[in-house]
Amino acid sequence: MKQFLVVQHTYSEYLGGIEKQLENRDIGFVYQRPFTGQSLPASALQYDALWLLGGAHAVTDLAACPWIGDELRLLDAFRRARRPVIGIGFGGLLVAQSCGGTPHAEPLQHAHWTTAHATAAGRNDPLARAVDGRRVLVMVNGRVDLPPAIAPVAVDDAGNWIAVRCDALTYGLLFRPELKPGMLEDMIMEEGRPVPDDIGELLATARGEWLETQHTTIAVIAALVQALDLMRERRKMPVFALNPVHDKR
């Protein structure tokens, strides 16, 4: 069975609207939560793909996210093993950083509804074509400037990157196809979590656009399945059980 590893960074941010799309395709997934003290695996060879989810802090904030070094090493392990990687929000910034981007702490809160636009680099990219002209919610903290050698496949209304494909099997997204209105409500209620000043307006728009947002999520997952060959099960390392041998002498 296909099995995806999902790294979750806050209680409020999980696969959300993407979960059903994966389950409909008979794809299993396992959550790892480093923010609770869980250790991340060192190898990619037990999984078919890696998803890195959103977070409440910038990727430069090592005090709040002391596991970032381990997560970047895990990301690199998946890329070396030629396994798909999809980063969303905080995870998308980590993908961009792993591809040579430069991380910055500012802007502290970067959240807005915008229209996605496929770039020249994304003209033939399945994901860029799927979101071109669609309304999406961008929601991250801080930013990562892309290296000159990597062009985004999609940008927002202001021309800022919101989707990048670092290599054939690696995407970083700053827009949030997994977010449901209830997840935004949970962010507001999460104790001690920093949220944008206009979170109420963002939530109201999310409720009003919910029907169309679901169509966008379906289109995004279909595009990722096509672009990354997500329905193909990768070869996994065997798991050996250690059976004690009893001396019968």
mmCIF file of C-alpha atoms in Angstrom:
data_model
loop_
_atom_site.group_PDB
_atom_site.id
_atom_site.type_symbol
_atom_site.label_atom_id
_atom_site.label_comp_id
_atom_site.label_asym_id
_atom_site.label_seq_id
_atom_site.Cartn_x
_atom_site.Cartn_y
_atom_site.Cartn_z
ATOM 1 C CA MET A 1 0.000 0.000 0.000
ATOM 2 C CA LYS A 2 1.193 3.512 -0.760
ATOM 3 C CA GLN A 3 2.199 5.329 2.419
ATOM 4 C CA PHE A 4 2.966 9.042 2.723
ATOM 5 C CA LEU A 5 4.861 10.665 5.583
ATOM 6 C CA VAL A 6 3.253 13.925 6.749
ATOM 7 C CA VAL A 7 5.152 16.336 9.008
ATOM 8 C CA GLN A 8 2.724 18.434 11.070
ATOM 9 C CA HIS A 9 3.926 21.621 12.787
ATOM 10 C CA THR A 10 0.866 22.757 14.796
ATOM 11 C CA TYR A 11 -2.296 21.102 16.093
ATOM 12 C CA SER A 12 -4.477 23.296 13.852
ATOM 13 C CA GLU A 13 -2.719 22.526 10.577
ATOM 14 C CA TYR A 14 -3.120 19.037 9.177
ATOM 15 C CA LEU A 15 -3.927 17.670 5.709
ATOM 16 C CA GLY A 16 -7.482 18.988 6.043
ATOM 17 C CA GLY A 17 -9.256 18.974 2.700
ATOM 18 C CA ILE A 18 -6.454 16.892 1.173
ATOM 19 C CA GLU A 19 -7.060 13.892 3.443
ATOM 20 C CA LYS A 20 -10.218 12.779 1.645
ATOM 21 C CA GLN A 21 -8.539 13.143 -1.742
ATOM 22 C CA LEU A 22 -5.721 10.816 -0.666
ATOM 23 C CA GLU A 23 -8.091 8.328 0.957
ATOM 24 C CA ASN A 24 -10.190 8.224 -2.228
ATOM 25 C CA ARG A 25 -7.033 7.122 -4.050
ATOM 26 C CA ASP A 26 -6.262 4.407 -1.482
ATOM 27 C CA ILE A 27 -3.212 6.290 -0.208
ATOM 28 C CA GLY A 28 -2.324 5.959 3.460
ATOM 29 C CA PHE A 29 -0.502 8.619 5.468
ATOM 30 C CA VAL A 30 1.302 8.815 8.796
ATOM 31 C CA TYR A 31 1.647 12.043 10.789
ATOM 32 C CA GLN A 32 4.873 12.972 12.558
ATOM 33 C CA ARG A 33 4.641 15.902 14.988
ATOM 34 C CA PRO A 34 8.073 17.254 15.928
ATOM 35 C CA PHE A 35 6.477 20.149 17.846
ATOM 36 C CA THR A 36 5.319 17.589 20.436
ATOM 37 C CA GLY A 37 8.804 16.103 20.786
ATOM 38 C CA GLN A 38 8.394 13.296 18.256
ATOM 39 C CA SER A 39 11.607 12.447 16.444
ATOM 40 C CA LEU A 40 11.632 12.571 12.662
ATOM 41 C CA PRO A 41 12.837 9.490 10.768
ATOM 42 C CA ALA A 42 16.306 9.675 9.273
ATOM 43 C CA SER A 43 15.433 7.674 6.146
ATOM 44 C CA ALA A 44 12.967 8.087 3.303
ATOM 45 C CA LEU A 45 12.925 4.428 2.348
ATOM 46 C CA GLN A 46 9.788 3.363 4.251
ATOM 47 C CA TYR A 47 7.572 5.927 2.517
ATOM 48 C CA ASP A 48 6.367 6.832 -0.968
ATOM 49 C CA ALA A 49 6.241 10.625 -0.554
ATOM 50 C CA LEU A 50 6.765 13.421 1.968
ATOM 51 C CA TRP A 51 4.337 16.220 2.843
ATOM 52 C CA LEU A 52 5.498 19.178 4.936
ATOM 53 C CA LEU A 53 2.589 21.203 6.324
ATOM 54 C CA GLY A 54 1.957 24.771 7.478
ATOM 55 C CA GLY A 55 3.229 26.332 10.686
ATOM 56 C CA ALA A 56 2.875 29.273 13.045
ATOM 57 C CA HIS A 57 6.413 30.654 12.748
ATOM 58 C CA ALA A 58 9.048 31.651 10.218
ATOM 59 C CA VAL A 59 11.554 29.006 9.140
ATOM 60 C CA THR A 60 14.274 31.222 10.665
ATOM 61 C CA ASP A 61 12.775 30.873 14.159
ATOM 62 C CA LEU A 62 14.928 28.103 15.594
ATOM 63 C CA ALA A 63 13.844 28.909 19.141
ATOM 64 C CA ALA A 64 10.209 28.083 18.331
ATOM 65 C CA CYS A 65 11.102 25.314 15.857
ATOM 66 C CA PRO A 66 14.301 23.623 17.078
ATOM 67 C CA TRP A 67 13.653 20.607 14.834
ATOM 68 C CA ILE A 68 14.094 22.533 11.557
ATOM 69 C CA GLY A 69 17.586 21.148 10.974
ATOM 70 C CA ASP A 70 16.288 17.584 11.285
ATOM 71 C CA GLU A 71 13.401 18.375 8.956
ATOM 72 C CA LEU A 72 15.691 19.819 6.308
ATOM 73 C CA ARG A 73 17.855 16.686 6.528
ATOM 74 C CA LEU A 74 14.737 14.531 6.106
ATOM 75 C CA LEU A 75 13.678 16.617 3.113
ATOM 76 C CA ASP A 76 17.107 16.144 1.541
ATOM 77 C CA ALA A 77 16.909 12.396 2.224
ATOM 78 C CA PHE A 78 13.641 12.169 0.257
ATOM 79 C CA ARG A 79 15.104 14.161 -2.608
ATOM 80 C CA ARG A 80 18.217 11.968 -2.736
ATOM 81 C CA ALA A 81 15.986 8.876 -2.712
ATOM 82 C CA ARG A 82 14.003 10.306 -5.656
ATOM 83 C CA ARG A 83 10.742 10.370 -3.716
ATOM 84 C CA PRO A 84 8.125 13.119 -4.142
ATOM 85 C CA VAL A 85 8.161 16.057 -1.729
ATOM 86 C CA ILE A 86 5.315 18.571 -1.342
ATOM 87 C CA GLY A 87 5.704 21.503 1.039
ATOM 88 C CA ILE A 88 2.730 23.726 1.902
ATOM 89 C CA GLY A 89 3.008 27.111 3.634
ATOM 90 C CA PHE A 90 5.783 26.694 6.221
ATOM 91 C CA GLY A 91 6.682 23.468 4.411
ATOM 92 C CA GLY A 92 6.803 25.310 1.095
ATOM 93 C CA LEU A 93 9.335 27.740 2.553
ATOM 94 C CA LEU A 94 11.443 24.813 3.772
ATOM 95 C CA VAL A 95 11.378 23.342 0.266
ATOM 96 C CA ALA A 96 12.530 26.660 -1.201
ATOM 97 C CA GLN A 97 15.292 26.898 1.407
ATOM 98 C CA SER A 98 16.468 23.348 0.686
ATOM 99 C CA CYS A 99 16.703 24.285 -3.001
ATOM 100 C CA GLY A 100 19.128 27.119 -2.275
ATOM 101 C CA GLY A 101 16.728 29.890 -1.267
ATOM 102 C CA THR A 102 17.532 32.524 1.358
ATOM 103 C CA PRO A 103 15.189 32.587 4.395
ATOM 104 C CA HIS A 104 14.053 35.806 6.110
ATOM 105 C CA ALA A 105 12.012 36.424 9.255
ATOM 106 C CA GLU A 106 9.966 39.240 7.702
ATOM 107 C CA PRO A 107 7.156 39.761 6.929
ATOM 108 C CA LEU A 108 6.105 38.188 10.215
ATOM 109 C CA GLN A 109 2.526 37.541 9.015
ATOM 110 C CA HIS A 110 1.984 37.097 5.284
ATOM 111 C CA ALA A 111 -1.618 36.108 4.511
ATOM 112 C CA HIS A 112 -3.926 37.196 1.706
ATOM 113 C CA TRP A 113 -6.392 35.964 -0.866
ATOM 114 C CA THR A 114 -5.101 36.340 -4.416
ATOM 115 C CA THR A 115 -5.405 34.977 -7.934
ATOM 116 C CA ALA A 116 -2.786 32.449 -8.976
ATOM 117 C CA HIS A 117 -1.005 33.088 -12.274
ATOM 118 C CA ALA A 118 1.056 30.500 -14.130
ATOM 119 C CA THR A 119 4.433 31.877 -15.207
ATOM 120 C CA ALA A 120 6.408 31.193 -18.360
ATOM 121 C CA ALA A 121 8.291 28.534 -16.387
ATOM 122 C CA GLY A 122 4.979 26.984 -15.387
ATOM 123 C CA ARG A 123 3.352 27.053 -18.799
ATOM 124 C CA ASN A 124 3.511 23.269 -19.132
ATOM 125 C CA ASP A 125 3.504 22.446 -15.433
ATOM 126 C CA PRO A 126 0.396 20.474 -14.332
ATOM 127 C CA LEU A 127 0.092 22.239 -10.976
ATOM 128 C CA ALA A 128 0.582 25.746 -12.373
ATOM 129 C CA ARG A 129 -2.000 25.071 -15.063
ATOM 130 C CA ALA A 130 -4.433 23.680 -12.481
ATOM 131 C CA VAL A 131 -4.377 26.842 -10.331
ATOM 132 C CA ASP A 132 -3.950 29.435 -13.079
ATOM 133 C CA GLY A 133 -6.741 31.994 -12.698
ATOM 134 C CA ARG A 134 -8.069 30.461 -9.448
ATOM 135 C CA ARG A 135 -8.470 32.279 -6.144
ATOM 136 C CA VAL A 136 -6.158 30.907 -3.472
ATOM 137 C CA LEU A 137 -5.231 31.737 0.117
ATOM 138 C CA VAL A 138 -1.537 32.422 0.676
ATOM 139 C CA MET A 139 -0.603 32.031 4.353
ATOM 140 C CA VAL A 140 2.983 31.887 5.643
ATOM 141 C CA ASN A 141 5.263 33.598 8.147
ATOM 142 C CA GLY A 142 8.469 35.146 6.860
ATOM 143 C CA ARG A 143 9.700 34.491 3.343
ATOM 144 C CA VAL A 144 12.349 32.665 1.327
ATOM 145 C CA ASP A 145 13.904 34.374 -1.672
ATOM 146 C CA LEU A 146 14.403 31.926 -4.526
ATOM 147 C CA PRO A 147 17.899 31.470 -5.967
ATOM 148 C CA PRO A 148 18.431 32.982 -9.450
ATOM 149 C CA ALA A 149 18.574 29.546 -11.072
ATOM 150 C CA ILE A 150 15.041 28.598 -9.997
ATOM 151 C CA ALA A 151 11.982 30.322 -11.455
ATOM 152 C CA PRO A 152 8.540 30.029 -9.849
ATOM 153 C CA VAL A 153 5.818 28.174 -11.707
ATOM 154 C CA ALA A 154 3.059 30.366 -10.224
ATOM 155 C CA VAL A 155 2.898 33.870 -8.746
ATOM 156 C CA ASP A 156 0.274 36.012 -7.003
ATOM 157 C CA ASP A 157 -1.312 39.250 -8.228
ATOM 158 C CA ALA A 158 1.777 41.211 -7.121
ATOM 159 C CA GLY A 159 4.166 38.886 -8.955
ATOM 160 C CA ASN A 160 5.486 37.184 -5.808
ATOM 161 C CA TRP A 161 6.129 33.462 -6.013
ATOM 162 C CA ILE A 162 3.498 31.133 -4.577
ATOM 163 C CA ALA A 163 4.560 27.848 -6.209
ATOM 164 C CA VAL A 164 7.973 26.520 -7.153
ATOM 165 C CA ARG A 165 9.109 23.213 -8.618
ATOM 166 C CA CYS A 166 12.727 22.766 -7.600
ATOM 167 C CA ASP A 167 13.139 19.517 -9.501
ATOM 168 C CA ALA A 168 10.929 16.927 -11.160
ATOM 169 C CA LEU A 169 9.684 15.521 -7.829
ATOM 170 C CA THR A 170 9.732 18.532 -5.483
ATOM 171 C CA TYR A 171 7.107 21.268 -5.081
ATOM 172 C CA GLY A 172 6.911 24.172 -2.645
ATOM 173 C CA LEU A 173 3.537 25.937 -2.300
ATOM 174 C CA LEU A 174 2.776 29.091 -0.353
ATOM 175 C CA PHE A 175 -0.946 28.882 -1.091
ATOM 176 C CA ARG A 176 -2.960 26.566 1.132
ATOM 177 C CA PRO A 177 -5.173 24.005 -0.656
ATOM 178 C CA GLU A 178 -5.605 21.991 2.544
ATOM 179 C CA LEU A 179 -7.159 24.751 4.671
ATOM 180 C CA LYS A 180 -10.815 24.512 5.632
ATOM 181 C CA PRO A 181 -12.663 27.360 7.391
ATOM 182 C CA GLY A 182 -12.753 25.266 10.561
ATOM 183 C CA MET A 183 -8.956 25.031 10.533
ATOM 184 C CA LEU A 184 -8.696 28.828 10.475
ATOM 185 C CA GLU A 185 -11.106 28.929 13.416
ATOM 186 C CA ASP A 186 -8.849 26.478 15.262
ATOM 187 C CA MET A 187 -5.839 28.719 14.593
ATOM 188 C CA ILE A 188 -7.667 31.634 16.193
ATOM 189 C CA MET A 189 -8.466 29.520 19.254
ATOM 190 C CA GLU A 190 -4.998 27.962 19.551
ATOM 191 C CA GLU A 191 -3.415 29.324 22.723
ATOM 192 C CA GLY A 192 -0.396 31.548 22.147
ATOM 193 C CA ARG A 193 -0.490 31.252 18.382
ATOM 194 C CA PRO A 194 0.331 34.425 16.410
ATOM 195 C CA VAL A 195 -2.296 35.146 13.731
ATOM 196 C CA PRO A 196 -2.665 37.929 11.145
ATOM 197 C CA ASP A 197 -4.470 41.071 12.295
ATOM 198 C CA ASP A 198 -7.099 40.545 9.589
ATOM 199 C CA ILE A 199 -7.698 36.864 10.380
ATOM 200 C CA GLY A 200 -11.440 37.571 10.752
ATOM 201 C CA GLU A 201 -11.630 38.876 7.185
ATOM 202 C CA LEU A 202 -9.575 35.948 5.889
ATOM 203 C CA LEU A 203 -11.945 33.539 7.630
ATOM 204 C CA ALA A 204 -15.054 35.287 6.283
ATOM 205 C CA THR A 205 -13.667 35.051 2.747
ATOM 206 C CA ALA A 206 -12.765 31.391 3.277
ATOM 207 C CA ARG A 207 -16.359 30.652 4.268
ATOM 208 C CA GLY A 208 -17.710 32.534 1.257
ATOM 209 C CA GLU A 209 -15.320 30.819 -1.167
ATOM 210 C CA TRP A 210 -15.556 27.346 0.393
ATOM 211 C CA LEU A 211 -17.382 25.667 -2.500
ATOM 212 C CA GLU A 212 -14.907 26.937 -5.093
ATOM 213 C CA THR A 213 -11.977 26.218 -2.763
ATOM 214 C CA GLN A 214 -12.971 22.545 -2.682
ATOM 215 C CA HIS A 215 -12.850 22.438 -6.484
ATOM 216 C CA THR A 216 -9.390 24.029 -6.372
ATOM 217 C CA THR A 217 -8.171 21.423 -3.860
ATOM 218 C CA ILE A 218 -9.401 18.609 -6.107
ATOM 219 C CA ALA A 219 -7.649 20.191 -9.098
ATOM 220 C CA VAL A 220 -4.412 20.625 -7.118
ATOM 221 C CA ILE A 221 -4.332 17.006 -5.948
ATOM 222 C CA ALA A 222 -5.107 15.690 -9.441
ATOM 223 C CA ALA A 223 -2.257 17.831 -10.808
ATOM 224 C CA LEU A 224 0.188 16.639 -8.135
ATOM 225 C CA VAL A 225 -0.766 13.014 -8.786
ATOM 226 C CA GLN A 226 -0.012 13.548 -12.469
ATOM 227 C CA ALA A 227 3.157 15.597 -12.042
ATOM 228 C CA LEU A 228 4.739 13.465 -9.305
ATOM 229 C CA ASP A 229 3.377 10.041 -10.267
ATOM 230 C CA LEU A 230 1.920 9.737 -6.766
ATOM 231 C CA MET A 231 -0.086 6.629 -7.588
ATOM 232 C CA ARG A 232 3.110 4.633 -8.134
ATOM 233 C CA GLU A 233 4.273 2.729 -5.094
ATOM 234 C CA ARG A 234 7.997 3.143 -4.506
ATOM 235 C CA ARG A 235 10.222 0.269 -3.477
ATOM 236 C CA LYS A 236 10.577 0.158 0.307
ATOM 237 C CA MET A 237 13.231 -1.297 2.548
ATOM 238 C CA PRO A 238 12.102 -4.547 4.214
ATOM 239 C CA VAL A 239 11.342 -4.385 7.921
ATOM 240 C CA PHE A 240 13.001 -7.216 9.776
ATOM 241 C CA ALA A 241 11.594 -8.648 12.990
ATOM 242 C CA LEU A 242 14.178 -9.656 15.550
ATOM 243 C CA ASN A 243 13.206 -13.023 17.009
ATOM 244 C CA PRO A 244 15.154 -14.109 20.089
ATOM 245 C CA VAL A 245 16.925 -17.466 19.828
ATOM 246 C CA HIS A 246 16.700 -19.556 22.973
ATOM 247 C CA ASP A 247 19.573 -21.864 23.877
ATOM 248 C CA LYS A 248 17.992 -25.290 24.456
ATOM 249 C CA ARG A 249 21.136 -26.869 25.873
#
